[in-house]
XYZ file of C-alpha atoms in Angstrom:
749
model
C -38.387 -44.936 -28.599
C -37.470 -47.025 -25.530
C -40.034 -49.121 -23.687
C -39.727 -46.857 -20.592
C -40.364 -43.712 -22.654
C -43.393 -45.361 -24.305
C -44.841 -46.195 -20.901
C -44.276 -42.623 -19.749
C -45.950 -41.309 -22.904
C -48.991 -43.537 -22.424
C -49.307 -42.636 -18.750
C -48.953 -38.960 -19.565
C -51.752 -39.239 -22.106
C -53.962 -40.922 -19.543
C -53.303 -38.150 -17.009
C -53.814 -35.224 -19.374
C -57.335 -34.505 -18.205
C -57.360 -31.761 -15.526
C -58.716 -32.956 -12.176
C -60.238 -30.854 -9.420
C -56.887 -30.523 -7.643
C -55.288 -29.223 -10.820
C -58.083 -26.686 -11.307
C -57.435 -25.309 -7.821
C -53.629 -25.321 -8.165
C -53.829 -23.625 -11.568
C -56.147 -20.852 -10.308
C -54.041 -20.219 -7.201
C -50.773 -20.216 -9.164
C -52.203 -17.761 -11.697
C -53.575 -15.481 -8.958
C -50.404 -15.204 -6.873
C -48.300 -14.803 -10.025
C -50.509 -11.975 -11.299
C -50.192 -10.129 -7.986
C -46.420 -10.668 -7.858
C -45.847 -9.538 -11.451
C -47.985 -6.414 -10.983
C -46.060 -5.462 -7.829
C -42.733 -6.219 -9.489
C -43.488 -4.003 -12.481
C -44.538 -1.220 -10.123
C -41.315 -1.653 -8.101
C -39.081 -1.608 -11.178
C -40.757 1.551 -12.480
C -40.222 3.187 -9.085
C -36.529 2.219 -9.023
C -35.997 3.474 -12.564
C -37.699 6.753 -11.662
C -35.448 7.203 -8.617
C -32.247 6.378 -10.526
C -33.229 8.782 -13.311
C -33.291 11.600 -10.742
C -29.473 11.553 -10.797
C -27.288 13.796 -12.909
C -26.227 12.820 -16.450
C -23.170 10.596 -16.918
C -22.609 10.320 -20.689
C -19.176 8.733 -20.242
C -20.867 5.570 -18.970
C -22.084 4.714 -22.474
C -18.682 4.503 -24.168
C -17.082 1.253 -25.412
C -20.149 -0.934 -25.051
C -18.338 -4.055 -26.290
C -15.715 -3.827 -23.525
C -18.440 -3.151 -20.981
C -20.399 -6.204 -22.093
C -17.282 -8.409 -21.937
C -16.400 -7.182 -18.465
C -19.941 -7.705 -17.217
C -20.031 -11.285 -18.513
C -16.595 -12.114 -17.095
C -17.367 -10.662 -13.660
C -20.815 -12.229 -13.385
C -20.405 -15.612 -15.044
C -16.793 -15.958 -13.895
C -17.478 -14.486 -10.445
C -14.014 -12.928 -10.587
C -14.667 -10.516 -7.725
C -16.549 -12.947 -5.492
C -14.005 -15.752 -5.817
C -11.447 -13.618 -3.980
C -13.245 -14.930 -0.902
C -12.692 -18.605 -1.745
C -15.393 -20.717 -0.127
C -17.902 -17.847 0.012
C -17.320 -17.056 -3.655
C -17.658 -20.657 -4.782
C -20.849 -21.169 -2.767
C -22.308 -17.951 -4.139
C -21.446 -19.012 -7.701
C -23.385 -22.253 -7.319
C -26.346 -20.371 -5.876
C -26.199 -17.791 -8.691
C -26.054 -20.471 -11.385
C -28.867 -22.286 -9.612
C -31.003 -19.122 -9.578
C -30.471 -18.523 -13.306
C -30.718 -22.079 -14.643
C -33.322 -23.373 -12.219
C -35.626 -20.523 -13.160
C -36.503 -22.921 -15.967
C -37.763 -25.366 -13.349
C -39.930 -22.628 -11.827
C -41.341 -22.120 -15.309
C -41.832 -25.881 -15.569
C -43.867 -25.787 -12.355
C -46.551 -23.799 -14.191
C -47.045 -26.772 -16.506
C -47.000 -29.161 -13.551
C -49.792 -27.375 -11.640
C -51.981 -27.968 -14.689
C -50.886 -31.549 -15.338
C -48.757 -33.405 -12.742
C -47.123 -35.587 -15.397
C -46.105 -32.795 -17.779
C -42.808 -30.982 -18.031
C -41.053 -28.137 -19.799
C -41.807 -28.203 -23.533
C -39.061 -29.276 -25.962
C -36.081 -29.560 -23.586
C -38.012 -30.875 -20.584
C -37.696 -34.494 -21.725
C -33.994 -34.355 -22.617
C -31.887 -36.524 -20.326
C -29.044 -34.001 -20.526
C -31.413 -31.334 -19.179
C -32.398 -33.621 -16.311
C -28.746 -34.373 -15.520
C -27.693 -30.708 -15.639
C -30.537 -29.484 -13.450
C -29.949 -32.332 -10.984
C -26.293 -31.380 -10.575
C -27.086 -27.675 -10.281
C -29.809 -28.360 -7.715
C -27.500 -30.415 -5.508
C -24.633 -27.931 -5.753
C -27.063 -25.063 -5.182
C -28.313 -26.752 -2.018
C -24.764 -27.174 -0.761
C -23.959 -23.577 -1.697
C -26.946 -22.016 0.044
C -26.381 -24.088 3.189
C -22.754 -22.908 3.272
C -23.864 -19.282 2.909
C -26.465 -19.722 5.665
C -23.852 -21.135 8.030
C -21.454 -18.292 7.201
C -24.144 -15.675 7.854
C -25.030 -17.299 11.188
C -21.391 -17.601 12.245
C -20.839 -13.923 11.393
C -24.060 -12.565 12.833
C -23.561 -9.102 14.373
C -24.595 -10.150 17.873
C -22.128 -13.026 18.049
C -19.443 -12.889 20.747
C -15.992 -11.711 19.745
C -16.036 -8.460 17.836
C -17.516 -6.641 14.889
C -19.053 -8.493 11.990
C -19.087 -7.540 8.326
C -22.873 -7.922 8.636
C -23.120 -5.258 11.354
C -25.671 -2.760 10.107
C -27.067 -5.071 7.427
C -30.795 -5.819 7.471
C -30.414 -9.383 8.702
C -34.020 -10.575 8.272
C -33.732 -9.846 4.571
C -30.645 -11.994 4.246
C -32.232 -14.863 6.155
C -35.441 -14.512 4.133
C -33.655 -14.702 0.774
C -31.544 -17.675 1.847
C -34.554 -19.631 3.130
C -36.472 -18.897 -0.063
C -33.609 -20.257 -2.171
C -33.357 -23.332 0.054
C -37.083 -24.070 -0.088
C -37.330 -23.565 -3.847
C -34.487 -26.048 -4.369
C -36.049 -28.552 -1.963
C -39.478 -28.382 -3.589
C -37.890 -28.800 -6.987
C -36.662 -32.185 -5.782
C -40.041 -32.937 -4.172
C -41.832 -32.401 -7.506
C -39.443 -34.769 -9.189
C -39.809 -37.192 -6.304
C -43.589 -37.387 -6.769
C -43.083 -38.042 -10.478
C -40.733 -40.879 -9.569
C -43.206 -42.253 -7.008
C -46.029 -42.268 -9.570
C -43.753 -43.668 -12.302
C -44.107 -40.565 -14.485
C -40.504 -39.357 -14.299
C -38.727 -38.688 -17.584
C -35.130 -39.233 -16.523
C -33.174 -42.432 -15.761
C -31.680 -43.237 -12.371
C -28.082 -42.613 -13.446
C -28.871 -39.023 -14.473
C -31.034 -38.056 -11.484
C -30.095 -40.226 -8.494
C -31.119 -37.671 -5.847
C -34.579 -37.210 -7.387
C -35.026 -40.987 -7.448
C -33.907 -41.208 -3.824
C -36.505 -38.577 -2.833
C -39.158 -40.436 -4.841
C -38.367 -43.655 -3.009
C -39.621 -42.162 0.266
C -42.666 -40.312 -1.116
C -46.131 -41.892 -1.505
C -47.715 -42.776 -4.846
C -49.912 -39.640 -4.901
C -51.053 -38.711 -8.386
C -51.703 -35.071 -7.444
C -48.478 -34.694 -5.448
C -46.481 -33.064 -8.245
C -49.194 -30.439 -8.864
C -49.471 -29.559 -5.162
C -45.682 -29.387 -4.747
C -45.449 -27.250 -7.909
C -48.035 -24.839 -6.459
C -46.023 -24.565 -3.238
C -42.862 -23.931 -5.236
C -44.600 -21.194 -7.257
C -46.066 -19.708 -4.075
C -42.624 -19.584 -2.440
C -41.067 -17.970 -5.533
C -43.871 -15.419 -5.907
C -43.821 -14.634 -2.181
C -40.169 -13.737 -2.650
C -41.062 -11.500 -5.591
C -43.899 -9.844 -3.659
C -41.699 -9.163 -0.628
C -38.845 -7.640 -2.619
C -41.326 -5.605 -4.687
C -42.696 -4.119 -1.486
C -39.114 -3.403 -0.333
C -37.334 -1.642 -3.202
C -34.321 -0.972 -0.967
C -33.838 -4.711 -0.359
C -30.415 -4.857 -1.969
C -29.718 -8.391 -0.808
C -32.394 -9.496 -3.296
C -32.398 -6.780 -5.961
C -28.631 -6.995 -6.524
C -29.142 -10.193 -8.519
C -30.821 -8.032 -11.166
C -29.077 -4.679 -10.663
C -25.532 -6.084 -10.555
C -25.576 -6.601 -14.326
C -26.196 -2.958 -15.293
C -24.083 -1.668 -12.411
C -21.061 -3.631 -13.623
C -21.822 -2.757 -17.261
C -21.787 0.963 -16.464
C -18.684 0.897 -14.220
C -16.325 3.832 -14.703
C -13.465 2.005 -16.403
C -14.531 -1.439 -17.665
C -11.004 -2.378 -18.777
C -9.601 -2.185 -15.230
C -8.884 -5.587 -13.669
C -9.876 -4.386 -10.200
C -12.398 -1.856 -8.988
C -13.041 0.771 -11.628
C -13.271 3.466 -8.969
C -9.582 3.043 -8.091
C -6.678 5.176 -9.303
C -7.904 8.467 -10.697
C -10.830 10.335 -9.209
C -13.698 11.421 -11.404
C -13.350 15.067 -12.402
C -15.891 17.479 -10.980
C -18.902 17.666 -13.259
C -22.025 19.750 -13.610
C -24.905 18.397 -15.704
C -22.617 15.610 -16.858
C -19.875 17.896 -18.175
C -16.430 18.522 -16.587
C -16.416 21.777 -14.648
C -14.318 24.609 -16.057
C -13.249 26.688 -13.058
C -12.453 29.707 -15.201
C -16.103 29.978 -16.243
C -17.926 28.141 -13.431
C -20.598 29.950 -11.419
C -21.751 28.424 -8.080
C -25.263 29.770 -8.758
C -25.459 27.945 -12.087
C -22.988 25.077 -11.817
C -22.921 22.193 -9.350
C -19.840 22.166 -7.088
C -19.657 18.678 -5.627
C -22.709 17.015 -4.092
C -24.949 18.837 -1.616
C -28.132 16.781 -2.134
C -28.592 13.110 -2.944
C -30.128 13.877 -6.340
C -26.875 15.632 -7.299
C -25.080 12.308 -7.513
C -25.016 10.938 -11.045
C -27.653 8.373 -11.998
C -24.837 5.803 -11.760
C -24.342 6.851 -8.141
C -28.012 6.208 -7.406
C -27.694 2.866 -9.203
C -24.669 2.102 -6.997
C -26.710 2.743 -3.860
C -29.599 0.598 -5.122
C -27.282 -2.305 -6.004
C -25.559 -2.699 -2.621
C -26.159 -6.247 -1.370
C -25.154 -5.439 2.234
C -22.530 -8.213 2.193
C -20.109 -6.064 4.209
C -16.941 -6.998 2.341
C -16.108 -3.299 2.078
C -16.754 -2.864 5.782
C -14.553 -5.808 6.732
C -11.567 -4.271 4.908
C -12.079 -0.586 5.796
C -9.256 0.765 8.009
C -11.570 3.351 9.567
C -14.182 0.769 10.556
C -11.546 -1.652 11.832
C -10.099 0.967 14.183
C -13.358 2.146 15.745
C -14.190 5.074 13.465
C -17.839 5.757 12.559
C -17.198 5.221 8.846
C -18.396 2.019 7.245
C -18.502 2.188 3.428
C -21.487 -0.148 3.509
C -23.461 1.885 6.035
C -22.643 5.088 4.180
C -24.045 3.623 0.955
C -27.109 2.249 2.757
C -27.781 5.634 4.356
C -27.611 7.327 0.953
C -29.830 4.630 -0.571
C -32.508 4.859 2.106
C -32.429 8.657 1.981
C -32.755 8.682 -1.826
C -35.824 6.441 -1.820
C -37.424 8.217 1.127
C -36.857 11.577 -0.555
C -38.014 10.338 -3.982
C -41.744 11.230 -3.622
C -40.749 14.819 -2.821
C -38.315 14.972 -5.757
C -40.674 13.269 -8.214
C -43.370 15.795 -7.296
C -41.034 18.538 -8.508
C -39.451 19.333 -5.164
C -35.802 20.028 -4.454
C -33.465 22.944 -3.895
C -31.845 24.869 -6.716
C -28.170 25.823 -6.572
C -28.989 28.961 -4.582
C -30.900 26.938 -1.972
C -34.391 28.000 -3.051
C -37.273 25.509 -3.236
C -38.081 24.592 -6.863
C -41.623 23.275 -6.324
C -44.801 25.233 -5.767
C -47.019 24.662 -2.740
C -49.584 23.033 -5.015
C -47.027 20.481 -6.233
C -46.137 19.475 -2.691
C -49.618 19.644 -1.191
C -50.359 15.913 -1.592
C -47.109 14.712 0.005
C -47.023 13.196 3.469
C -45.065 14.834 6.221
C -42.305 12.194 6.180
C -41.448 12.815 2.523
C -41.364 16.567 3.121
C -39.169 16.089 6.198
C -36.768 13.904 4.199
C -36.505 16.676 1.638
C -35.336 19.088 4.333
C -32.595 16.824 5.701
C -29.038 18.063 5.113
C -26.893 15.506 3.322
C -23.976 16.174 5.678
C -24.755 16.985 9.280
C -24.497 15.718 12.832
C -27.306 14.028 14.762
C -28.583 17.349 16.084
C -29.093 18.732 12.576
C -30.541 15.437 11.333
C -27.909 14.939 8.657
C -27.866 11.819 6.501
C -24.078 11.446 6.754
C -22.258 12.552 9.901
C -19.176 14.751 9.270
C -17.037 12.313 11.261
C -18.052 9.607 8.782
C -17.135 11.770 5.798
C -13.732 12.834 7.117
C -12.666 9.415 8.448
C -12.035 8.103 4.917
C -8.403 7.604 3.858
C -9.461 6.923 0.229
C -7.414 3.726 0.473
C -9.783 2.010 -1.968
C -10.217 -1.209 0.025
C -13.997 -0.835 -0.242
C -13.915 -0.383 -4.019
C -11.465 -3.234 -4.524
C -13.591 -5.647 -2.511
C -17.069 -4.714 -3.735
C -18.470 -7.590 -5.835
C -20.875 -5.284 -7.703
C -18.434 -2.434 -8.496
C -19.774 0.328 -6.272
C -17.503 3.392 -6.439
C -17.457 4.491 -2.796
C -14.397 6.765 -2.960
C -15.791 8.884 -5.805
C -19.014 9.435 -3.861
C -17.182 10.368 -0.665
C -14.930 12.852 -2.467
C -17.918 14.377 -4.296
C -19.525 15.125 -0.922
C -16.227 16.487 0.399
C -15.975 18.812 -2.610
C -19.189 20.614 -1.734
C -18.251 20.856 1.949
C -14.840 22.354 1.154
C -15.600 24.569 -1.834
C -19.044 25.914 -0.899
C -19.492 25.389 2.837
C -15.803 25.789 3.827
C -16.548 23.024 6.307
C -13.683 20.615 6.954
C -11.332 19.674 9.821
C -9.624 22.867 10.918
C -6.113 21.420 10.981
C -6.351 20.683 7.252
C -6.784 24.405 6.621
C -3.085 24.993 7.259
C -2.197 22.401 4.636
C -4.504 23.985 2.049
C -3.130 27.476 2.715
C 0.403 26.154 2.352
C -0.494 24.565 -0.980
C -1.951 27.824 -2.263
C 0.818 30.079 -0.983
C 3.950 27.886 -0.954
C 3.172 25.089 -3.406
C 3.708 22.341 -0.809
C 1.687 21.113 2.190
C 4.472 21.765 4.702
C 4.836 25.436 3.812
C 8.577 25.040 3.222
C 10.366 27.707 1.161
C 10.479 26.843 -2.538
C 14.195 27.634 -2.722
C 14.931 24.658 -0.439
C 13.492 22.044 -2.851
C 16.965 21.031 -3.950
C 18.571 20.877 -0.508
C 18.388 17.076 -0.547
C 21.116 17.057 -3.218
C 23.708 18.561 -0.858
C 26.469 16.161 0.124
C 25.983 13.707 -2.742
C 29.204 12.722 -4.466
C 27.764 13.333 -7.927
C 25.954 16.148 -9.639
C 22.177 15.913 -9.939
C 21.262 17.441 -13.322
C 18.370 19.885 -13.714
C 15.922 20.051 -16.586
C 16.982 22.996 -18.722
C 20.625 22.445 -17.903
C 20.623 19.111 -19.769
C 18.394 17.935 -22.614
C 19.668 14.366 -22.826
C 17.801 12.572 -20.035
C 15.738 9.394 -20.111
C 13.737 9.950 -16.920
C 12.494 13.068 -15.220
C 12.860 12.340 -11.507
C 9.742 13.707 -9.794
C 10.981 14.247 -6.242
C 7.677 15.272 -4.669
C 7.087 17.507 -1.666
C 7.835 14.824 0.911
C 10.962 13.758 -0.958
C 12.200 17.344 -1.017
C 11.190 18.624 2.423
C 10.460 15.757 4.843
C 13.571 14.530 6.627
C 12.907 10.796 6.395
C 11.745 10.988 2.783
C 14.902 12.857 1.775
C 16.855 9.680 2.507
C 14.731 7.798 0.010
C 15.234 10.560 -2.562
C 18.998 10.435 -2.073
C 19.005 6.622 -2.232
C 17.052 6.587 -5.508
C 19.279 9.255 -7.056
C 22.390 7.339 -5.959
C 21.094 4.075 -7.419
C 20.102 5.716 -10.712
C 23.558 7.287 -10.933
C 25.188 3.942 -10.092
C 23.166 2.239 -12.852
C 24.091 4.864 -15.423
C 20.514 6.052 -15.881
C 20.286 9.538 -17.347
C 17.842 11.518 -15.253
C 17.077 15.118 -14.377
C 14.989 16.978 -11.811
C 12.811 20.075 -12.041
C 14.210 21.464 -8.797
C 12.464 24.713 -7.901
C 10.271 24.309 -10.972
C 8.407 21.458 -9.280
C 5.374 22.055 -7.076
C 2.910 19.778 -5.252
C 1.119 17.323 -7.506
C -2.159 18.357 -5.879
C -3.105 14.943 -4.472
C -3.920 16.099 -0.903
C -6.005 19.006 -2.213
C -8.009 16.789 -4.539
C -8.619 14.027 -1.981
C -9.772 16.458 0.669
C -12.174 17.919 -1.883
C -10.505 21.189 -2.893
C -10.667 20.672 -6.630
C -9.896 24.339 -7.258
C -6.460 24.156 -5.604
C -5.782 20.826 -7.315
C -6.559 22.316 -10.715
C -4.341 25.302 -10.006
C -1.361 23.148 -9.025
C -1.929 20.491 -11.664
C -2.256 22.929 -14.548
C 0.975 24.611 -13.485
C 2.757 21.258 -13.325
C 1.340 20.051 -16.635
C 2.594 23.210 -18.295
C 6.041 22.761 -16.735
C 6.244 19.075 -17.666
C 5.013 19.619 -21.219
C 7.720 22.224 -21.629
C 10.346 19.857 -20.177
C 9.309 17.106 -22.607
C 8.700 19.386 -25.573
C 9.019 17.542 -28.870
C 8.917 14.061 -27.317
C 6.264 11.429 -27.989
C 4.403 10.023 -24.978
C 6.522 6.850 -24.813
C 9.605 9.033 -24.262
C 7.987 11.381 -21.743
C 9.108 9.247 -18.817
C 8.759 10.209 -15.167
C 9.939 8.253 -12.146
C 8.308 9.104 -8.805
C 9.009 7.865 -5.285
C 5.638 8.891 -3.851
C 2.688 6.685 -4.893
C 0.350 9.653 -4.494
C 2.385 11.691 -6.989
C 2.763 8.587 -9.167
C -1.014 8.093 -9.239
C -1.812 11.758 -9.821
C 0.732 12.319 -12.588
C 0.004 9.035 -14.329
C -3.760 8.749 -13.917
C -5.130 12.260 -13.399
C -2.958 14.715 -15.307
C -4.325 13.251 -18.525
C -7.618 14.985 -17.610
C -5.707 18.280 -17.977
C -3.670 17.535 -21.085
C -0.646 15.956 -19.454
C 0.166 12.594 -21.044
C 3.215 10.949 -19.476
C 4.688 7.497 -18.889
C 5.000 7.398 -15.113
C 6.767 4.621 -13.182
C 7.274 4.131 -9.483
C 10.856 3.970 -8.323
C 10.473 0.348 -7.230
C 9.463 -0.590 -10.788
C 12.511 1.096 -12.263
C 14.837 -0.374 -9.626
C 13.434 -3.870 -10.212
C 14.150 -3.428 -13.935
C 17.688 -2.202 -13.297
C 18.447 -5.188 -11.065
C 16.887 -7.624 -13.538
C 18.979 -6.234 -16.413
C 22.198 -6.330 -14.401
C 22.670 -2.584 -14.165
C 22.438 -2.809 -10.376
C 23.995 -5.766 -8.547
C 23.237 -6.478 -4.874
C 26.452 -7.752 -3.284
C 25.628 -8.033 0.409
C 22.175 -9.234 1.478
C 20.445 -7.278 4.234
C 19.581 -9.603 7.115
C 17.468 -9.427 10.243
C 14.109 -10.326 8.691
C 12.116 -7.995 6.432
C 8.387 -7.479 5.933
C 6.835 -5.238 3.309
C 3.910 -2.843 3.672
C 1.966 -2.256 0.447
C 1.086 1.430 0.047
C -2.572 1.790 -0.946
C -1.907 4.090 -3.889
C 0.855 1.871 -5.241
C -0.712 -1.526 -4.652
C -4.476 -1.450 -4.524
C -5.003 1.653 -6.659
C -2.391 0.794 -9.296
C -1.860 -2.986 -8.943
C 1.911 -2.742 -8.385
C 2.637 -5.600 -6.025
C 5.479 -7.524 -7.653
C 8.147 -4.868 -8.282
C 8.869 -3.895 -4.637
C 8.965 -7.570 -3.666
C 11.352 -8.366 -6.514
C 13.726 -5.631 -5.332
C 13.562 -6.871 -1.751
C 13.963 -10.481 -2.863
C 17.275 -9.575 -4.489
C 18.471 -7.369 -1.635
C 17.673 -9.328 1.517
C 18.865 -12.553 3.057
C 16.170 -15.222 3.238
C 12.538 -14.856 2.249
C 10.341 -11.827 2.686
C 7.964 -12.213 5.630
C 4.455 -11.226 4.579
C 1.951 -9.661 6.928
C -1.470 -11.360 7.040
C -3.008 -8.359 5.277
C -0.908 -7.808 2.167
C -1.120 -7.020 -1.552
C -4.672 -6.015 -2.533
C -5.823 -6.561 1.063
C -3.033 -4.506 2.583
C -4.091 -2.386 5.535
C -3.797 1.386 5.139
C -1.196 3.400 7.057
C -3.832 6.075 7.723
C -2.324 8.971 5.737
C -4.267 8.891 2.454
C -7.197 11.085 1.551
C -5.347 14.071 3.084
C -5.622 12.338 6.483
C -1.863 12.973 6.790
C -2.796 16.521 7.821
C -5.794 15.739 10.031
C -5.793 14.634 13.645
C -6.988 11.082 14.319
C -9.193 11.653 17.352
C -11.624 8.727 17.198
C -10.840 5.099 17.969
C -7.494 3.401 17.615
C -4.864 5.016 15.402
C -4.711 3.251 12.040
C -0.913 3.386 11.888
C -0.659 1.730 15.310
C -2.897 -1.116 14.157
C -0.680 -1.646 11.111
C 2.545 -1.422 13.104
C 1.303 -4.058 15.543
C 0.662 -6.370 12.603
C 4.135 -5.695 11.203
C 5.826 -6.272 14.540
C 3.917 -9.531 15.028
C 5.813 -10.980 12.053
C 9.053 -10.749 14.034
C 10.737 -8.803 11.236
C 13.328 -6.244 12.274
C 12.871 -4.173 9.121
C 9.582 -2.866 7.743
C 10.121 -1.917 4.103
C 7.840 0.687 2.535
C 7.448 2.310 -0.862
C 5.794 5.587 0.121
C 6.951 8.609 2.164
C 3.528 8.916 3.835
C 3.658 5.268 4.899
C 7.206 5.803 6.155
C 6.130 8.694 8.372
C 3.042 6.946 9.710
C 4.707 3.610 10.424
C 7.744 5.282 11.973
C 5.445 7.223 14.267
C 3.646 3.992 15.121
C 6.879 2.142 15.901
C 8.116 4.989 18.071
C 4.724 5.179 19.758
C 5.086 1.515 20.695
C 8.553 2.242 22.095
C 10.145 -0.119 19.583
C 12.348 2.354 17.700
C 15.517 0.483 18.680
C 14.166 -2.929 17.691
C 12.278 -2.215 14.449
C 13.360 -0.007 11.569
C 11.027 1.435 8.933
C 12.897 2.065 5.689
C 12.125 2.534 1.997
C 12.733 -0.292 -0.482
C 15.290 1.907 -2.258
C 17.342 2.291 0.907
C 17.267 -1.489 1.465
C 18.600 -2.000 -2.061
C 21.266 0.681 -1.652
C 22.570 -1.042 1.472
C 22.915 -4.234 -0.532
C 24.414 -2.642 -3.660
C 26.831 -0.298 -1.850
C 27.274 -1.707 1.654
C 30.387 0.391 2.231
C 28.500 3.671 1.749
C 27.307 5.394 4.960
C 23.540 5.293 5.075
C 23.007 8.244 7.375
C 21.613 6.400 10.353
C 18.320 4.667 11.004
C 15.212 6.169 9.458
C 13.415 6.098 12.758
C 15.313 9.247 13.700
C 14.646 12.288 11.482
C 17.740 14.035 10.204
C 18.345 17.328 8.499
C 18.627 17.728 4.736
């Protein structure tokens, strides 16, 4: 034992008797802790009771090992938060400080009793002192950075909307100040130990603590008083959050762990609510439309308790950080939708309605009240009023979610991709749409034409089925049909846009020409193909989706009869078809290997089967389609194709890859009028034009239509061309071949 340690030991022994100050600090610490713990237990029980009101979700309990791994990686590694650089790093230091320095809060309970004591066993280890010193300093830096960021982005600041608009700002400030004060008083406690020569750790391991001690007086009771203040600050925080169970900015530090653990698809690198939509369920089981009864089975979500328990956990976990809001195309163009505010509205409604529901109240599937008058007699008028609120309704009807909010969503997935705690916004929005469409028949009127066309004609444009192959006319090679040939490697899924929409037909012809040039054996379904069902499903008409999808699955299974999944290959030019066939048809028994045409073209160029001979010049920028990029993580392939086909480097827009801005057509918005705020496609076109590029390359027929309309709306049709990646490559591979004019001008098939 060193001489310094012996002195400390002797002094500690001398100070072991509890003085009057220590008696007071011990009693006060015990009292405030008892109150805080009692309130916290009560709050947790209330939250659990509310979350348990949700519908079953048995699929959330599968593959627990993968779920645990994902949770640890996302929390300890901060993989989602670090996408925001400085903010993510600062938050990581604060998180680590909260977890590790909880030991120092525990140590404070020993220090209120005896100012010279410390944490048993590890409290005297120099390595513990060094580690906690480093974490304290970095935590202080981190929380100060976060405080500055919150102040700089406060909603009332000059210069536009903030991601914190709509957040409960006092709660954020309160939590940040609590963290700051706890860290400061941790150093003050150590400083008093230094000042009284009772500190366990050497100068080299704890220089900041020694520096604080150098300016503090030699007050023997100082450590006990500072420890009491630290405990009081910590317990005040616990009391406040316990009295505010909807205080997500505080509760997320506990709820994030289970929310990430129970995410829909733990193996996904990005948001688990991207790609496929959840199938419609009733009582936790997928809905069978052939046997479903609206009086017995739940069709979408009409009341907040009809969300799954994971949905209610989602709402409770929201930390109000506004990352989703900052990326949302609807919010950024003046629409009333903010994914954050939608979640907060559902959260507040769920907890306000909870007393009514927990008393046995609620409406059955026929709309009748389930509770007796005796069950509801003790409830206050506010709880009863909350129980009568419609989930979807305008201000006049007192609805929780305004219809304009619900129908502004493009399902682009930016909110899901950005959320650091894995909230599945798109699934919740579509679940509410499902009830509105299937039961209430309440949706934007212009979308009704699209749905009727899908039911009657098998495509959203209502084009005759016998014109699906018209795009093949004029090609200098024969396009084979499934049934006419058995020896094909890829089934070319043309899609409705690729078959009927004038601009998209050019992409279809370009892809077919390139596949033929590369010697790829492919075939089409022709008139046997019908809409994949994407617009029906995203608008909420699951019935029409199921009808179309089951028909297509049957057709595709017949086309691939006898082949294993690895040889059931489909190439699609539309990311919406690509996503639906590859991610959603498996729910209906259709297992296929689906690739986007840019992936296949990139492979053909890389293997030398296609050779660009004349680079396309004039400057090119690329727009990432939401359902290709964000939903399915395909960012590299289109850029590889363009890199081989163009002269010079690709010019990226500021918002690209996973942060690409939506064109405005997803979520069936292609068939709805955009009446509120700025048009999303115009916002995106302005960003593209600001790059100075003369060509805007796309990988989606919806994006092509929307961006072309935006360019023409800006009067720039002669200066800027919107064209598919495949057409750019074709111009480079076969520069002598006529391309049929600029894609800004629609042409016939």
